[in-house]
PDB file of C-alpha atoms in Angstrom:
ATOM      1  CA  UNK A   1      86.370 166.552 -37.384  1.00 46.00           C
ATOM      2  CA  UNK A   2      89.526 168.693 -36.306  1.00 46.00           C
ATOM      3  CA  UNK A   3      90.433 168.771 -32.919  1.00 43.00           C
ATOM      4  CA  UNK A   4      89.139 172.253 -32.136  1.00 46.00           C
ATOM      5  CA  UNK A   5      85.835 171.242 -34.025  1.00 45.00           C
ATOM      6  CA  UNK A   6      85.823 168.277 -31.167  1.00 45.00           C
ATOM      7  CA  UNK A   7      86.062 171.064 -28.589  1.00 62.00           C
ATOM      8  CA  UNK A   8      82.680 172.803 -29.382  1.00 77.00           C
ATOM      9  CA  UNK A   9      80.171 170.293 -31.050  1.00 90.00           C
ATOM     10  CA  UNK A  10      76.809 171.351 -31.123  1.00 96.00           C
ATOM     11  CA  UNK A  11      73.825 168.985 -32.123  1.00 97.00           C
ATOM     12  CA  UNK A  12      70.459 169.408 -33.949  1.00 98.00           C
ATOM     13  CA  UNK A  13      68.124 166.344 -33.374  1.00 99.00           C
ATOM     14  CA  UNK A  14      65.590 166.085 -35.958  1.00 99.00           C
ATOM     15  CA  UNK A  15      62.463 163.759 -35.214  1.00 99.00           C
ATOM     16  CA  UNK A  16      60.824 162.565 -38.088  1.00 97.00           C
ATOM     17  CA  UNK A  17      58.408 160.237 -39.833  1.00 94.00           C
ATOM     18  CA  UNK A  18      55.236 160.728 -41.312  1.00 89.00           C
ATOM     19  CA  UNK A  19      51.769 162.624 -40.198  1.00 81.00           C
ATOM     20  CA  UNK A  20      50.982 160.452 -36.491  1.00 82.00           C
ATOM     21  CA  UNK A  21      54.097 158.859 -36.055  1.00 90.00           C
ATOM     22  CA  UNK A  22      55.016 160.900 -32.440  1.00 92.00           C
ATOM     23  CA  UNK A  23      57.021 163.646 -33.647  1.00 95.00           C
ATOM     24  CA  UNK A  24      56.040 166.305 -31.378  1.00 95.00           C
ATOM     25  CA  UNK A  25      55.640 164.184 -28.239  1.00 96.00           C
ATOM     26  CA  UNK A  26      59.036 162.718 -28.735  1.00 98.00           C
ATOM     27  CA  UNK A  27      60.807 166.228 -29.190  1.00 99.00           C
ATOM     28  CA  UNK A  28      58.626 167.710 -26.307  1.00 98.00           C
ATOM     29  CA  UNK A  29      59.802 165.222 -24.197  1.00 99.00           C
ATOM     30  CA  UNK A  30      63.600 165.231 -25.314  1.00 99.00           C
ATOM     31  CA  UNK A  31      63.459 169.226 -25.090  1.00 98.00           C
ATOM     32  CA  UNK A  32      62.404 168.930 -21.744  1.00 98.00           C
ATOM     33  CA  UNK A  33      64.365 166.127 -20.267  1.00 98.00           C
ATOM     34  CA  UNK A  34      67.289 167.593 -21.908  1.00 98.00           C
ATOM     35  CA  UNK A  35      66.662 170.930 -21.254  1.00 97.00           C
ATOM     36  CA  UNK A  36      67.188 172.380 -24.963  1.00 98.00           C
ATOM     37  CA  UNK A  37      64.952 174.757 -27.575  1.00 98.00           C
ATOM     38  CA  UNK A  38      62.018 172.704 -29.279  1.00 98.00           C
ATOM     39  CA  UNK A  39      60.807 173.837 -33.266  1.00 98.00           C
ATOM     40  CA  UNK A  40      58.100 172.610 -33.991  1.00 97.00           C
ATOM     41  CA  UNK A  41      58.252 172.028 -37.426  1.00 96.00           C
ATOM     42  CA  UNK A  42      54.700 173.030 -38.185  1.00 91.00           C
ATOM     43  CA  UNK A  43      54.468 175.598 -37.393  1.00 95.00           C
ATOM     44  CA  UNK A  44      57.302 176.730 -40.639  1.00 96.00           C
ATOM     45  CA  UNK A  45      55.038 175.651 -43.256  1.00 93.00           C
ATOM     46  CA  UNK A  46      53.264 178.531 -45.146  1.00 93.00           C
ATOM     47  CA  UNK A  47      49.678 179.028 -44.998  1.00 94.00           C
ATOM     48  CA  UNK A  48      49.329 177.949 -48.649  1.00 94.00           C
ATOM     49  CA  UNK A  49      51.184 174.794 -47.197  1.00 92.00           C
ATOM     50  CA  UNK A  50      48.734 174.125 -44.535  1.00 88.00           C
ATOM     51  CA  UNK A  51      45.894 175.299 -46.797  1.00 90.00           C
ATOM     52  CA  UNK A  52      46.626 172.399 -48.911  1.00 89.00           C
ATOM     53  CA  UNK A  53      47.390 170.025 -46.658  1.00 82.00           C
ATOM     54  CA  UNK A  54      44.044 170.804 -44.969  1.00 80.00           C
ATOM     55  CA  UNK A  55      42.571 170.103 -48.165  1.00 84.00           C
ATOM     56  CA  UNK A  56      43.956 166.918 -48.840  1.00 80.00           C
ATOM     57  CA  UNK A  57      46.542 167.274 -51.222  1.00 85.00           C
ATOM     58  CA  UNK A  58      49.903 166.155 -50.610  1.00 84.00           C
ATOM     59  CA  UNK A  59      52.857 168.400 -50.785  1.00 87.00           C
ATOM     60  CA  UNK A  60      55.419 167.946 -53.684  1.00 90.00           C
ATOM     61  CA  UNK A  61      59.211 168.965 -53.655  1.00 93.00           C
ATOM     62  CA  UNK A  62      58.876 172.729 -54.775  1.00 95.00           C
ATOM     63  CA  UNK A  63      56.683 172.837 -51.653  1.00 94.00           C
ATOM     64  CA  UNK A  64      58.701 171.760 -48.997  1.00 94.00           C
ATOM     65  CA  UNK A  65      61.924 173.639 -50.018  1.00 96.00           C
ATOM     66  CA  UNK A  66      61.375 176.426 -48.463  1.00 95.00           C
ATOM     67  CA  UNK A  67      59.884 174.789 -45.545  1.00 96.00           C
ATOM     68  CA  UNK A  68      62.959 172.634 -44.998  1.00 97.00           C
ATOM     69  CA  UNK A  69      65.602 175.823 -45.571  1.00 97.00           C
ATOM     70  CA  UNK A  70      63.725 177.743 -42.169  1.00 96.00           C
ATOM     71  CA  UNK A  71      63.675 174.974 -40.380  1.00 97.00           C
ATOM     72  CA  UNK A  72      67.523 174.336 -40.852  1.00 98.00           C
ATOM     73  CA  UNK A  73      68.466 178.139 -40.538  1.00 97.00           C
ATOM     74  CA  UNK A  74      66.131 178.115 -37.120  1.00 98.00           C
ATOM     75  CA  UNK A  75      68.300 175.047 -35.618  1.00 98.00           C
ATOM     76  CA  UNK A  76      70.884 176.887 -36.732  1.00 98.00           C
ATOM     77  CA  UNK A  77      69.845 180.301 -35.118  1.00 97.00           C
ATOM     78  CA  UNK A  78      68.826 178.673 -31.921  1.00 97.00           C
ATOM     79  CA  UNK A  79      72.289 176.802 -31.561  1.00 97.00           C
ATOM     80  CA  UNK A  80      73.223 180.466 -30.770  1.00 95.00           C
ATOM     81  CA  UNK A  81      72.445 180.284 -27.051  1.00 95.00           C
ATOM     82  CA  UNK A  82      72.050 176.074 -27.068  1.00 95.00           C
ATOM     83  CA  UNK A  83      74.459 173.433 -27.512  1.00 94.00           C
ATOM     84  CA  UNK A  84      71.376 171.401 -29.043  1.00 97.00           C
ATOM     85  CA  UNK A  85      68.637 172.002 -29.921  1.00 98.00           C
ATOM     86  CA  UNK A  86      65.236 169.222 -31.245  1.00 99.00           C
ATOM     87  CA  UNK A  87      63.525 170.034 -34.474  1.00 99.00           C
ATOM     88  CA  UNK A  88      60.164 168.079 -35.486  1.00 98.00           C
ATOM     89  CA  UNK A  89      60.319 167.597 -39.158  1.00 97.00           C
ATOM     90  CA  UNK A  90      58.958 164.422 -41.115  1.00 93.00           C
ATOM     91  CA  UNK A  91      61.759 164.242 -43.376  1.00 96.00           C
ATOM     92  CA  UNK A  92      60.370 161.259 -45.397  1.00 95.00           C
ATOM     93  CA  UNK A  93      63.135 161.250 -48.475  1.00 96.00           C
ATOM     94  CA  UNK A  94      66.657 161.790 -47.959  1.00 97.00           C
ATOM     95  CA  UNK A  95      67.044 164.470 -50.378  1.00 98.00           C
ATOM     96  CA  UNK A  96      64.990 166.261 -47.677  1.00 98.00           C
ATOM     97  CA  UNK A  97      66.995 165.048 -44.851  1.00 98.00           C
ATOM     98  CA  UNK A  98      69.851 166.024 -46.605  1.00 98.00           C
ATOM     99  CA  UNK A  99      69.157 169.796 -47.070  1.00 97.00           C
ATOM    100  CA  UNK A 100      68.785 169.873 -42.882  1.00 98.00           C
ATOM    101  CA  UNK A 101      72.232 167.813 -43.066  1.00 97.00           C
ATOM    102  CA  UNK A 102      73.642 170.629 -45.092  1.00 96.00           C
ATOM    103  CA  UNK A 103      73.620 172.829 -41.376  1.00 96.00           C
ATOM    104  CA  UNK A 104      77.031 171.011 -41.164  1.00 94.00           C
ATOM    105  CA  UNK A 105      78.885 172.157 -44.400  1.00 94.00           C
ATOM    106  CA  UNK A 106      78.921 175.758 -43.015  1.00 89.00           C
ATOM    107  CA  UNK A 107      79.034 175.229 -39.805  1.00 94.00           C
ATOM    108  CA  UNK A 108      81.700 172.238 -39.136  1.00 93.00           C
ATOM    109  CA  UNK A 109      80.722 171.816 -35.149  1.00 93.00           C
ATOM    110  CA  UNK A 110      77.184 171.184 -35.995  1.00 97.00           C
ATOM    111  CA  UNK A 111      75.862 167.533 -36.100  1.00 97.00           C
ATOM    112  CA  UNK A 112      72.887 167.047 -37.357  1.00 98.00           C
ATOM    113  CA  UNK A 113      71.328 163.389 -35.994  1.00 98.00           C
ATOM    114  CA  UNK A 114      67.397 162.301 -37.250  1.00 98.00           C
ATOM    115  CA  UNK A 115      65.512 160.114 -34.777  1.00 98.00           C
ATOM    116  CA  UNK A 116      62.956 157.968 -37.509  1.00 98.00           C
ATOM    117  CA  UNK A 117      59.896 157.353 -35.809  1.00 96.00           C
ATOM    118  CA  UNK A 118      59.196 153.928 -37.502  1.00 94.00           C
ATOM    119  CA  UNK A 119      55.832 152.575 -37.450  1.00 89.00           C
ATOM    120  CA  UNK A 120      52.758 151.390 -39.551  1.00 85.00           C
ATOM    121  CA  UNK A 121      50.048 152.441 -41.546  1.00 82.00           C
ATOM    122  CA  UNK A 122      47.362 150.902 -39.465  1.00 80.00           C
ATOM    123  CA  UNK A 123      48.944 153.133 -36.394  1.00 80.00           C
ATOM    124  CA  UNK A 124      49.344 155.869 -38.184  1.00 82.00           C
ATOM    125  CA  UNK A 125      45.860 156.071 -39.418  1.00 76.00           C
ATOM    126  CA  UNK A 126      44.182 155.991 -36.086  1.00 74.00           C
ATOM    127  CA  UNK A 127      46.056 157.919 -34.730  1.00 70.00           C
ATOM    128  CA  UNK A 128      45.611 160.982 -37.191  1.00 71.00           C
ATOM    129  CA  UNK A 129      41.667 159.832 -37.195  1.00 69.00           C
ATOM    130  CA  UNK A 130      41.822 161.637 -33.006  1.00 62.00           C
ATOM    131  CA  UNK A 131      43.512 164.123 -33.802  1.00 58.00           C
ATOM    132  CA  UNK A 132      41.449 167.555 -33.314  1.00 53.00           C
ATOM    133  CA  UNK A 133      41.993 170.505 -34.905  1.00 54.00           C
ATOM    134  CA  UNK A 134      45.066 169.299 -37.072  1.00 52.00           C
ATOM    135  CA  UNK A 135      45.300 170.359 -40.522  1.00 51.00           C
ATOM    136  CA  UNK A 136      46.742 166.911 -41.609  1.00 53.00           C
ATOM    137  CA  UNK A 137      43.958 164.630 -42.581  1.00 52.00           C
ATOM    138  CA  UNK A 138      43.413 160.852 -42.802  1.00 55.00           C
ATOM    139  CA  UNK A 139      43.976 160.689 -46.041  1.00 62.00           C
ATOM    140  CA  UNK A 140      47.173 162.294 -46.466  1.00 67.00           C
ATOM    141  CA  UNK A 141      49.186 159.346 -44.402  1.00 72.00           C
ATOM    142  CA  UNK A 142      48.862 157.113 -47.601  1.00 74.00           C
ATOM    143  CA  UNK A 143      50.482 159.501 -49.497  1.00 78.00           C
ATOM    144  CA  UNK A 144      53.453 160.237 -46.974  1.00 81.00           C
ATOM    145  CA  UNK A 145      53.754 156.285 -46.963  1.00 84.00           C
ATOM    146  CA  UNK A 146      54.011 156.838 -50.639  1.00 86.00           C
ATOM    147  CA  UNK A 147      56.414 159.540 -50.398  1.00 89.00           C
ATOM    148  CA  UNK A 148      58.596 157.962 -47.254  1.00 90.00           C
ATOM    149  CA  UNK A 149      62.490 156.548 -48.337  1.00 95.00           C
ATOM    150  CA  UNK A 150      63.691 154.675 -45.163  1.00 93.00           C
ATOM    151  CA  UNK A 151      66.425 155.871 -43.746  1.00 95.00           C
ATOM    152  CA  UNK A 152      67.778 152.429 -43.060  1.00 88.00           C
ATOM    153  CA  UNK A 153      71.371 153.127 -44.085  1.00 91.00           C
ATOM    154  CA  UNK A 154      71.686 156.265 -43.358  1.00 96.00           C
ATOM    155  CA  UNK A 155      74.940 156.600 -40.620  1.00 94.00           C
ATOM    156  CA  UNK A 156      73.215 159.602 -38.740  1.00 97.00           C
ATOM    157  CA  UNK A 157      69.951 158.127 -37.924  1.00 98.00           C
ATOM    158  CA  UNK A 158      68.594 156.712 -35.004  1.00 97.00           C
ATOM    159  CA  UNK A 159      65.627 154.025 -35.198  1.00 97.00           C
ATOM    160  CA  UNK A 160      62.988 154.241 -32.501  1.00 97.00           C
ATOM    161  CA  UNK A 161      60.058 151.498 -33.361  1.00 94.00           C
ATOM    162  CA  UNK A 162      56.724 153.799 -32.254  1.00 92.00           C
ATOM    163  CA  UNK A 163      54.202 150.415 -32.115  1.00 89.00           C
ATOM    164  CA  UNK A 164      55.267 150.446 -28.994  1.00 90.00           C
ATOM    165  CA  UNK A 165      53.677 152.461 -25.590  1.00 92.00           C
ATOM    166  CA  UNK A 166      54.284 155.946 -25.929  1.00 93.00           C
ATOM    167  CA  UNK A 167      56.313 155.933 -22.699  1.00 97.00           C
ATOM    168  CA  UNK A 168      58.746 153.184 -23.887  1.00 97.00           C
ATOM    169  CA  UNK A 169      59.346 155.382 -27.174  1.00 97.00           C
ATOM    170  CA  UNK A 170      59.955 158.504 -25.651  1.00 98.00           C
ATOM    171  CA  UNK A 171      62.659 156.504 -22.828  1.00 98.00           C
ATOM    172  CA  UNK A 172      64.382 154.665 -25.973  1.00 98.00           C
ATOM    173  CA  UNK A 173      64.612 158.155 -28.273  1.00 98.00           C
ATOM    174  CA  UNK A 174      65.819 159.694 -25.118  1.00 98.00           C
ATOM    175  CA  UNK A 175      68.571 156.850 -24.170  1.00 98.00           C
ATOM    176  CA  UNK A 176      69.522 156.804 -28.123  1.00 98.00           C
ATOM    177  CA  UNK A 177      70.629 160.580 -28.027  1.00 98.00           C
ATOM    178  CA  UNK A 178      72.387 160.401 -24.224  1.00 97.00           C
ATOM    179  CA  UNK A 179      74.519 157.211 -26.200  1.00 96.00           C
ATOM    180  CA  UNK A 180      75.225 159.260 -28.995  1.00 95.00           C
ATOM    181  CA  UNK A 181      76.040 162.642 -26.414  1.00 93.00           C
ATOM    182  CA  UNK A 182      78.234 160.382 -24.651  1.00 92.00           C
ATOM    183  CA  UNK A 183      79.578 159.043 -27.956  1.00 90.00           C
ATOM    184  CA  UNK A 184      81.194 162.674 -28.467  1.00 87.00           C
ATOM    185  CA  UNK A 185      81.782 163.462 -25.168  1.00 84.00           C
ATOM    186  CA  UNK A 186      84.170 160.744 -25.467  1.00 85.00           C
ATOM    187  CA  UNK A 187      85.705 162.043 -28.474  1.00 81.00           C
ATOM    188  CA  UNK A 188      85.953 165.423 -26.902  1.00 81.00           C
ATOM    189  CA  UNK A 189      87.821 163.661 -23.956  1.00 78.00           C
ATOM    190  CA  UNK A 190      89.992 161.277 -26.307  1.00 79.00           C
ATOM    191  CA  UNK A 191      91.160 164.750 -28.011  1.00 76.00           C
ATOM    192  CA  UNK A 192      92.339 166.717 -25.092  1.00 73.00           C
ATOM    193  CA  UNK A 193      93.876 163.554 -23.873  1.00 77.00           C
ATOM    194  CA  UNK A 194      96.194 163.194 -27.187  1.00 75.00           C
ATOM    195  CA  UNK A 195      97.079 166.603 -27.503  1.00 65.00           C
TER     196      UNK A 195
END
């Protein structure tokens, strides 16, 4: 990162982890607390998407392509008025996180940081069993488990353990990011200082 990259860095949070993990009450509450745009990732799928979601059949590559393309060129858009902005998205394999990381090649100020939602199938399942009115089904957490590459080793990913209370997840996802704000507000500082 170049000194006058330093100056303006802008940052797209990306929540993930399978079907019940938190997602959208994690990036509610960090949109809120930190007073940025929300996406709710959701809402980008297609209707043939959702169609076959709703009917129980998990979503391959070709499907999510397209899905994962808007969602990155939305961040993007809404880093037009917002130094940050929080995306839900379940990004379970990392060729999937990496077509959101690509927001950086073309846009050098942009980092892109995902906050994994980690947590087990037996949470996971009851939690998607009371949920009303959601197109994603019981069944369809096995397969995301299926699907899901940890992000263990991945540099720009924060681990939040979800087992926990939901009020103790939220505060550690939202201390996580202030670190890492304060991590490059630092850097920002450290620049002007040396030049």
């Amino acid at each position: 990162m170049t000194t006058s990259q330093r100056d303006h860095v802008e940052h797209i949070w990306i929540v993930g982890g399978p079907a019940g993990s938190g997602k959208s009450t994690v990036a509610q509450y960090l949109a809120e607390q930190l007073s940025i745009p929300y996406i709710e990732g959701d809402d980008f799928h297609s209707k043939a998407n959702k169609d076959k979601m709703g009917a129980g059949i998990p979503l391959d590559d070709q499907d999510r392509w397209d899905w994962l393309i808007a969602l990155r060129n939305e961040a993007l858009k809404q880093l037009h008025s917002s130094n940050s902005v929080v995306v839900t998205c379940s990004a379970l394999k990392r060729k999937y996180r990496d077509v959101i990381r690509i927001a950086n090649y073309d846009h050098p100020s942009v980092q892109v940081h995902f906050i994994y939602l980690k947590v087990d199938e037996a949470t996971l399942q009851s939690r998607v069993a009371a949920r009303v009115g959601h197109y994603m089904k019981e069944n369809m957490v096995h397969s995301q488990l299926d699907e899901l590459e940890e992000p263990d080793n991945e540099s720009d990913v924060l681990i939040v353990d979800v087992t926990r209370d939901k009020e103790s997840v939220k505060a550690t996802a939202l201390s996580l990011v202030k670190t890492k704000l304060k991590e490059y507000d630092e850097l920002i500082n450290q620049a002007h200082e040396s030049s």
